[in-house]
């Protein structure tokens, strides 16, 4: 897909604002101001307005998460080493943002459960794709397809919950503990 | 502390709205309407307004979470059985709410990281108290104080992340898998 600059800028700005403050708190005027995009472009590219733009922003974030996870997990053949190392990278990222970033979909995922089917489906798709990356790594590491799918949900939940607790505490100690614990868990978990 | 009815009603209504839709989306007019409380009461009990009221609502939620967790964990002496069973209870609760409830602090915790020190501290305190309940149970089950504290964070992160993924997916399959996985993990994790 060829991305127009104004369209891309609107999507990236929205993704960053939704990550930092959620969907409800993000207004179109703030998106226009921070992206430096004229109002006409917004309605040209996203005739349905904020919800349509946010759905694209979630898809954009999903693509980034999948790319980062895939690249990071390729660093070690053993999922019990690669997954904890990826979580330590997330901890660095959260710290570098001064706890303003990390878990980019958590807020909008909960906000949209009952309020917006479109955004809810975009979040479902994003988490499904991310879990597939972990599942593929676990299966390549010797777990059965069923167990890999199962453990991929566990890993994703631990990362999202750990990011939440770390951002709340203004300390990534919890994310690093989770990296260690998941490493132990994946080492001692019998492969079926 | 003696709770006045109007004060209590304001706190409970705010807690429910913050759980369902977050802090930003919850307006004072909606709180007044749903609690059936006159505006004068709000500023009498909470002169600093919405933020003060939300901080009390978070403290109220924390108290409920601690109470529910403490009671649920008392059902079995073995933390490797009691903690998974508590997570299955959370899954029932999330399903009963049609995925509108569960993880009552997740959204406001992330919303407040950089925007409100008062609410951030209230969320930190809430998660700290909840983790202490798990840590006490794990220590009573034979883990050292350090390991119990460590694992309590892991359990809390898995629950919050699992609730997030379950609400997003409109299915509690993930929370139930996490209950099973944590059960296995706590059974095979060597006690230090």
Short mmCIF file of C-alpha atoms in Angstrom, two decimals:
data_model
loop_
_atom_site.label_atom_id
_atom_site.label_comp_id
_atom_site.label_asym_id
_atom_site.label_seq_id
_atom_site.Cartn_x
_atom_site.Cartn_y
_atom_site.Cartn_z
CA UNK A 1 0.00 0.00 0.00
CA UNK A 2 1.38 3.43 -0.96
CA UNK A 3 1.14 5.75 2.04
CA UNK A 4 0.54 9.41 1.45
CA UNK A 5 2.57 11.65 3.78
CA UNK A 6 -0.42 13.42 5.34
CA UNK A 7 -2.28 10.15 5.78
CA UNK A 8 0.75 8.47 7.32
CA UNK A 9 1.41 11.46 9.57
CA UNK A 10 -2.19 11.40 10.83
CA UNK A 11 -1.96 7.67 11.59
CA UNK A 12 1.39 7.92 13.38
CA UNK A 13 0.33 10.92 15.46
CA UNK A 14 -2.91 9.20 16.44
CA UNK A 15 -1.06 5.99 17.35
CA UNK A 16 1.31 7.93 19.62
CA UNK A 17 -1.50 9.89 21.31
CA UNK A 18 -3.65 6.78 21.82
CA UNK A 19 -0.64 5.00 23.35
CA UNK A 20 0.07 7.86 25.74
CA UNK A 21 -3.45 8.86 26.78
CA UNK A 22 -6.03 6.48 25.33
CA UNK A 23 -8.80 6.99 22.76
CA UNK A 24 -11.31 9.08 24.71
CA UNK A 25 -8.75 11.68 25.77
CA UNK A 26 -7.43 12.08 22.23
CA UNK A 27 -9.35 14.77 20.36
CA UNK A 28 -9.29 15.48 16.64
CA UNK A 29 -8.03 19.01 17.27
CA UNK A 30 -5.00 17.65 19.14
CA UNK A 31 -4.34 15.15 16.32
CA UNK A 32 -4.49 17.93 13.72
CA UNK A 33 -2.27 20.22 15.79
CA UNK A 34 0.40 17.64 16.58
CA UNK A 35 0.47 16.15 13.08
CA UNK A 36 0.50 19.57 11.41
CA UNK A 37 -2.16 18.33 9.00
CA UNK A 38 -5.00 20.47 7.65
CA UNK A 39 -8.53 19.47 8.61
CA UNK A 40 -9.43 18.85 4.95
CA UNK A 41 -6.84 16.04 4.73
CA UNK A 42 -8.30 14.31 7.74
CA UNK A 43 -11.78 14.07 6.24
CA UNK A 44 -10.36 13.28 2.81
CA UNK A 45 -8.45 10.25 4.07
CA UNK A 46 -10.78 9.30 6.94
CA UNK A 47 -14.32 10.32 5.96
CA UNK A 48 -15.76 8.48 8.99
CA UNK A 49 -13.60 10.63 11.32
CA UNK A 50 -11.86 9.78 14.57
CA UNK A 51 -12.97 6.15 14.91
CA UNK A 52 -11.79 5.25 11.42
CA UNK A 53 -8.48 7.01 12.01
CA UNK A 54 -8.02 5.26 15.37
CA UNK A 55 -8.72 1.86 13.80
CA UNK A 56 -5.94 2.54 11.28
CA UNK A 57 -3.67 3.71 14.11
CA UNK A 58 -4.29 0.43 15.99
CA UNK A 59 -3.48 -1.57 12.83
CA UNK A 60 -0.30 0.50 12.41
CA UNK A 61 0.70 -0.17 16.04
CA UNK A 62 -0.02 -3.89 15.57
CA UNK A 63 2.27 -3.98 12.54
CA UNK A 64 5.06 -2.29 14.54
CA UNK A 65 4.63 -4.65 17.51
CA UNK A 66 4.72 -7.70 15.26
CA UNK A 67 7.82 -6.39 13.47
CA UNK A 68 9.67 -5.58 16.71
CA UNK A 69 8.73 -8.90 18.34
CA UNK A 70 9.68 -10.94 15.25
CA UNK A 71 13.07 -9.21 14.97
CA UNK A 72 13.82 -9.46 18.69
CA UNK A 73 12.86 -13.13 18.96
CA UNK A 74 15.14 -14.02 16.04
CA UNK A 75 18.16 -13.18 18.22
CA UNK A 76 18.13 -16.56 20.00
CA UNK A 77 16.93 -19.98 18.84
CA UNK A 78 15.69 -20.87 22.32
CA UNK A 79 12.33 -19.24 23.14
CA UNK A 80 13.14 -19.56 26.86
CA UNK A 81 16.03 -17.14 26.27
CA UNK A 82 14.63 -15.03 23.40
CA UNK A 83 11.29 -14.15 25.05
CA UNK A 84 12.83 -12.90 28.35
CA UNK A 85 15.38 -10.88 26.38
CA UNK A 86 12.57 -9.27 24.36
CA UNK A 87 10.81 -8.36 27.61
CA UNK A 88 14.01 -6.69 28.87
CA UNK A 89 14.02 -4.64 25.65
CA UNK A 90 10.46 -3.54 26.40
CA UNK A 91 11.60 -2.49 29.90
CA UNK A 92 14.30 -0.29 28.33
CA UNK A 93 11.72 1.26 26.00
CA UNK A 94 9.30 2.01 28.85
CA UNK A 95 12.09 3.60 30.92
CA UNK A 96 13.36 5.65 27.96
CA UNK A 97 9.85 7.12 27.55
CA UNK A 98 9.80 8.08 31.24
CA UNK A 99 6.91 5.60 31.66
CA UNK A 100 4.69 7.48 29.19
CA UNK A 101 4.85 4.68 26.62
CA UNK A 102 4.58 0.89 26.54
CA UNK A 103 1.60 -1.43 26.13
CA UNK A 104 0.32 0.86 23.34
CA UNK A 105 -3.02 -0.93 23.01
CA UNK A 106 -3.94 -1.53 26.65
CA UNK A 107 -6.01 1.62 27.22
CA UNK A 108 -7.80 1.65 23.88
CA UNK A 109 -8.46 -2.11 24.11
CA UNK A 110 -10.38 -1.67 27.36
CA UNK A 111 -12.03 1.58 26.29
CA UNK A 112 -13.43 -0.08 23.18
CA UNK A 113 -14.69 -3.40 24.59
CA UNK A 114 -18.27 -2.19 24.87
CA UNK A 115 -18.12 1.21 23.11
CA UNK A 116 -16.77 0.59 19.62
CA UNK A 117 -17.00 -2.68 17.70
CA UNK A 118 -14.65 -1.34 15.05
CA UNK A 119 -11.86 -0.50 17.52
CA UNK A 120 -12.51 -3.65 19.52
CA UNK A 121 -12.04 -5.78 16.39
CA UNK A 122 -8.85 -3.87 15.52
CA UNK A 123 -7.49 -4.59 19.03
CA UNK A 124 -8.51 -8.26 18.84
CA UNK A 125 -6.68 -8.55 15.53
CA UNK A 126 -3.59 -6.82 16.95
CA UNK A 127 -3.33 -9.11 19.98
CA UNK A 128 -4.04 -12.19 17.84
CA UNK A 129 -1.18 -11.29 15.48
CA UNK A 130 1.21 -10.61 18.36
CA UNK A 131 0.34 -13.92 20.02
CA UNK A 132 0.98 -15.70 16.71
CA UNK A 133 4.56 -14.40 16.76
CA UNK A 134 5.16 -15.87 20.22
CA UNK A 135 3.35 -19.10 19.28
CA UNK A 136 5.49 -19.58 16.17
CA UNK A 137 8.65 -19.06 18.24
CA UNK A 138 7.50 -21.52 20.91
CA UNK A 139 6.52 -24.11 18.31
CA UNK A 140 9.91 -23.76 16.60
CA UNK A 141 11.39 -24.32 20.08
CA UNK A 142 9.73 -27.72 20.40
CA UNK A 143 6.30 -27.12 21.90
CA UNK A 144 3.23 -28.62 20.23
CA UNK A 145 1.01 -26.22 18.28
CA UNK A 146 -1.65 -26.35 21.01
CA UNK A 147 0.77 -25.76 23.87
CA UNK A 148 2.54 -23.01 21.91
CA UNK A 149 -0.77 -21.17 21.34
CA UNK A 150 -1.64 -21.57 25.00
CA UNK A 151 1.75 -20.32 26.26
CA UNK A 152 1.74 -17.44 23.76
CA UNK A 153 -1.39 -16.06 25.45
CA UNK A 154 0.28 -16.44 28.83
CA UNK A 155 3.40 -14.60 27.63
CA UNK A 156 1.33 -11.80 26.07
CA UNK A 157 -0.74 -11.40 29.23
CA UNK A 158 2.37 -11.30 31.41
CA UNK A 159 3.97 -8.65 29.16
CA UNK A 160 0.86 -6.46 29.07
CA UNK A 161 0.26 -6.81 32.82
CA UNK A 162 3.94 -6.27 33.58
CA UNK A 163 4.03 -3.14 31.43
CA UNK A 164 0.93 -1.85 33.23
CA UNK A 165 2.44 -2.45 36.68
CA UNK A 166 5.82 -1.01 35.65
CA UNK A 167 4.37 2.15 34.17
CA UNK A 168 2.15 2.59 37.22
CA UNK A 169 5.09 2.09 39.61
CA UNK A 170 7.47 4.28 37.55
CA UNK A 171 9.90 1.36 37.75
CA UNK A 172 10.55 -1.55 35.41
CA UNK A 173 11.60 -3.91 38.21
CA UNK A 174 8.39 -5.89 37.69
CA UNK A 175 8.92 -6.29 33.92
CA UNK A 176 12.47 -7.56 34.57
CA UNK A 177 11.21 -9.99 37.24
CA UNK A 178 8.63 -11.24 34.75
CA UNK A 179 11.36 -11.74 32.15
CA UNK A 180 13.29 -13.85 34.69
CA UNK A 181 10.21 -15.77 35.84
CA UNK A 182 9.07 -16.55 32.30
CA UNK A 183 12.59 -17.74 31.50
CA UNK A 184 12.46 -20.16 34.45
CA UNK A 185 8.92 -21.20 33.56
CA UNK A 186 9.75 -21.95 29.92
CA UNK A 187 12.88 -23.84 30.94
CA UNK A 188 11.09 -26.15 33.38
CA UNK A 189 7.71 -26.44 31.60
CA UNK A 190 7.50 -29.96 30.13
CA UNK A 191 7.03 -29.91 26.33
CA UNK A 192 4.02 -31.87 25.18
CA UNK B 1 -14.59 5.96 59.19
CA UNK B 2 -18.31 6.72 59.14
CA UNK B 3 -19.52 6.90 55.54
CA UNK B 4 -22.28 9.27 54.68
CA UNK B 5 -24.77 7.85 52.17
CA UNK B 6 -24.30 10.56 49.54
CA UNK B 7 -20.52 10.40 49.92
CA UNK B 8 -20.53 6.62 49.65
CA UNK B 9 -22.89 6.71 46.68
CA UNK B 10 -20.63 9.17 44.85
CA UNK B 11 -17.57 6.97 45.48
CA UNK B 12 -19.27 3.74 44.39
CA UNK B 13 -20.74 5.29 41.25
CA UNK B 14 -17.37 6.79 40.31
CA UNK B 15 -15.61 3.47 40.94
CA UNK B 16 -18.06 1.66 38.63
CA UNK B 17 -17.80 4.27 35.87
CA UNK B 18 -13.98 4.39 36.06
CA UNK B 19 -13.89 0.59 35.84
CA UNK B 20 -16.16 0.51 32.79
CA UNK B 21 -14.85 3.48 30.82
CA UNK B 22 -11.77 4.98 32.48
CA UNK B 23 -11.14 8.35 34.12
CA UNK B 24 -11.11 10.70 31.13
CA UNK B 25 -14.43 9.47 29.77
CA UNK B 26 -16.15 9.81 33.14
CA UNK B 27 -17.65 13.26 33.56
CA UNK B 28 -18.96 14.85 36.75
CA UNK B 29 -22.41 15.26 35.20
CA UNK B 30 -22.62 11.51 34.54
CA UNK B 31 -21.46 10.77 38.11
CA UNK B 32 -24.14 13.09 39.52
CA UNK B 33 -26.85 11.66 37.26
CA UNK B 34 -26.04 7.99 37.93
CA UNK B 35 -25.54 8.44 41.67
CA UNK B 36 -28.66 10.58 42.04
CA UNK B 37 -26.65 13.00 44.16
CA UNK B 38 -27.10 16.78 44.14
CA UNK B 39 -24.15 18.87 42.91
CA UNK B 40 -23.84 20.54 46.31
CA UNK B 41 -23.02 17.21 47.97
CA UNK B 42 -20.24 16.57 45.52
CA UNK B 43 -18.41 19.80 46.31
CA UNK B 44 -19.20 19.46 50.01
CA UNK B 45 -17.54 16.05 50.26
CA UNK B 46 -14.96 16.52 47.50
CA UNK B 47 -14.02 20.19 47.38
CA UNK B 48 -11.16 19.48 44.95
CA UNK B 49 -13.65 17.90 42.49
CA UNK B 50 -13.30 14.98 40.11
CA UNK B 51 -9.67 14.07 40.82
CA UNK B 52 -10.23 13.89 44.59
CA UNK B 53 -13.39 11.82 44.07
CA UNK B 54 -11.58 9.46 41.66
CA UNK B 55 -8.72 8.98 44.16
CA UNK B 56 -11.28 7.91 46.76
CA UNK B 57 -12.94 5.63 44.19
CA UNK B 58 -9.58 3.96 43.48
CA UNK B 59 -9.00 3.46 47.23
CA UNK B 60 -12.50 1.99 47.51
CA UNK B 61 -11.80 -0.40 44.60
CA UNK B 62 -8.48 -1.39 46.17
CA UNK B 63 -10.23 -2.25 49.42
CA UNK B 64 -12.76 -4.43 47.54
CA UNK B 65 -10.03 -6.20 45.53
CA UNK B 66 -8.03 -6.93 48.69
CA UNK B 67 -11.12 -8.22 50.47
CA UNK B 68 -12.18 -10.47 47.56
CA UNK B 69 -8.65 -11.81 47.03
CA UNK B 70 -8.11 -12.47 50.74
CA UNK B 71 -11.42 -14.32 51.06
CA UNK B 72 -10.93 -16.33 47.86
CA UNK B 73 -7.36 -17.36 48.70
CA UNK B 74 -8.44 -18.62 52.13
CA UNK B 75 -10.37 -21.45 50.41
CA UNK B 76 -7.27 -23.63 49.94
CA UNK B 77 -4.04 -23.84 51.94
CA UNK B 78 -1.97 -24.46 48.81
CA UNK B 79 -1.31 -21.23 46.87
CA UNK B 80 -0.78 -23.33 43.70
CA UNK B 81 -4.45 -24.34 43.98
CA UNK B 82 -5.94 -21.22 45.61
CA UNK B 83 -4.51 -18.67 43.15
CA UNK B 84 -5.73 -20.47 39.98
CA UNK B 85 -9.16 -20.93 41.59
CA UNK B 86 -9.32 -17.19 42.36
CA UNK B 87 -8.47 -16.45 38.70
CA UNK B 88 -11.35 -18.71 37.58
CA UNK B 89 -13.64 -16.65 39.84
CA UNK B 90 -12.44 -13.48 38.09
CA UNK B 91 -13.25 -15.13 34.74
CA UNK B 92 -16.83 -15.76 35.93
CA UNK B 93 -17.13 -12.13 37.04
CA UNK B 94 -15.85 -10.79 33.71
CA UNK B 95 -18.28 -13.03 31.79
CA UNK B 96 -21.20 -12.08 34.04
CA UNK B 97 -20.55 -8.41 33.24
CA UNK B 98 -20.61 -9.22 29.51
CA UNK B 99 -16.92 -8.14 29.43
CA UNK B 100 -17.71 -4.60 30.61
CA UNK B 101 -16.00 -5.16 33.98
CA UNK B 102 -12.80 -6.67 35.33
CA UNK B 103 -9.35 -5.21 35.92
CA UNK B 104 -11.04 -2.13 37.45
CA UNK B 105 -7.81 -0.15 37.74
CA UNK B 106 -6.12 -0.92 34.42
CA UNK B 107 -7.43 2.02 32.42
CA UNK B 108 -7.13 4.65 35.14
CA UNK B 109 -3.66 3.36 36.09
CA UNK B 110 -2.34 4.00 32.58
CA UNK B 111 -4.29 7.24 32.15
CA UNK B 112 -2.78 8.67 35.30
CA UNK B 113 0.90 7.66 34.89
CA UNK B 114 1.91 11.04 33.54
CA UNK B 115 -1.26 13.11 34.02
CA UNK B 116 -2.16 12.93 37.71
CA UNK B 117 0.26 12.26 40.54
CA UNK B 118 -2.62 11.88 42.96
CA UNK B 119 -4.37 9.16 40.94
CA UNK B 120 -1.06 7.52 40.07
CA UNK B 121 -0.19 7.21 43.76
CA UNK B 122 -3.65 5.83 44.52
CA UNK B 123 -3.16 3.16 41.79
CA UNK B 124 0.36 2.34 43.04
CA UNK B 125 -1.03 1.86 46.53
CA UNK B 126 -3.87 -0.33 45.21
CA UNK B 127 -1.56 -2.66 43.27
CA UNK B 128 0.92 -2.79 46.17
CA UNK B 129 -1.82 -3.88 48.57
CA UNK B 130 -3.15 -6.51 46.15
CA UNK B 131 0.35 -7.92 45.60
CA UNK B 132 0.82 -8.13 49.37
CA UNK B 133 -2.20 -10.45 49.57
CA UNK B 134 -0.66 -12.82 47.01
CA UNK B 135 2.79 -12.53 48.62
CA UNK B 136 1.40 -13.43 52.07
CA UNK B 137 -0.36 -16.47 50.60
CA UNK B 138 2.78 -17.61 48.77
CA UNK B 139 4.94 -17.12 51.87
CA UNK B 140 2.47 -19.11 53.96
CA UNK B 141 2.79 -21.80 51.27
CA UNK B 142 6.52 -22.14 51.81
CA UNK B 143 8.19 -19.58 49.55
CA UNK B 144 10.78 -17.22 51.03
CA UNK B 145 9.68 -13.61 51.56
CA UNK B 146 11.76 -12.45 48.58
CA UNK B 147 10.49 -15.14 46.24
CA UNK B 148 6.91 -14.61 47.40
CA UNK B 149 7.10 -10.87 46.67
CA UNK B 150 8.62 -11.60 43.29
CA UNK B 151 5.99 -14.20 42.34
CA UNK B 152 3.17 -12.00 43.64
CA UNK B 153 4.08 -9.39 41.01
CA UNK B 154 4.12 -12.09 38.36
CA UNK B 155 0.69 -13.35 39.42
CA UNK B 156 -0.76 -9.82 39.50
CA UNK B 157 0.66 -9.02 36.05
CA UNK B 158 -0.72 -12.28 34.61
CA UNK B 159 -4.17 -11.55 36.07
CA UNK B 160 -4.27 -7.97 34.80
CA UNK B 161 -2.95 -8.93 31.37
CA UNK B 162 -5.26 -11.94 31.18
CA UNK B 163 -8.27 -9.81 32.10
CA UNK B 164 -7.28 -7.29 29.43
CA UNK B 165 -6.95 -9.99 26.72
CA UNK B 166 -10.17 -11.73 27.84
CA UNK B 167 -12.24 -8.56 27.82
CA UNK B 168 -10.80 -7.59 24.44
CA UNK B 169 -11.55 -11.04 22.98
CA UNK B 170 -15.02 -11.24 24.58
CA UNK B 171 -13.96 -14.66 25.87
CA UNK B 172 -12.38 -15.74 29.14
CA UNK B 173 -10.50 -18.66 27.57
CA UNK B 174 -7.23 -16.80 28.14
CA UNK B 175 -7.91 -16.13 31.84
CA UNK B 176 -8.69 -19.82 32.34
CA UNK B 177 -5.52 -20.85 30.51
CA UNK B 178 -3.57 -18.48 32.73
CA UNK B 179 -5.14 -20.04 35.80
CA UNK B 180 -4.01 -23.48 34.56
CA UNK B 181 -0.53 -22.28 33.58
CA UNK B 182 0.05 -20.49 36.89
CA UNK B 183 -1.08 -23.62 38.71
CA UNK B 184 1.52 -25.68 36.81
CA UNK B 185 4.16 -23.01 37.32
CA UNK B 186 3.61 -22.76 41.09
CA UNK B 187 3.61 -26.55 41.40
CA UNK B 188 6.95 -27.01 39.62
CA UNK B 189 8.70 -23.79 40.70
CA UNK B 190 11.40 -24.74 43.23
CA UNK B 191 10.90 -23.03 46.60
CA UNK B 192 13.93 -21.10 47.76
#
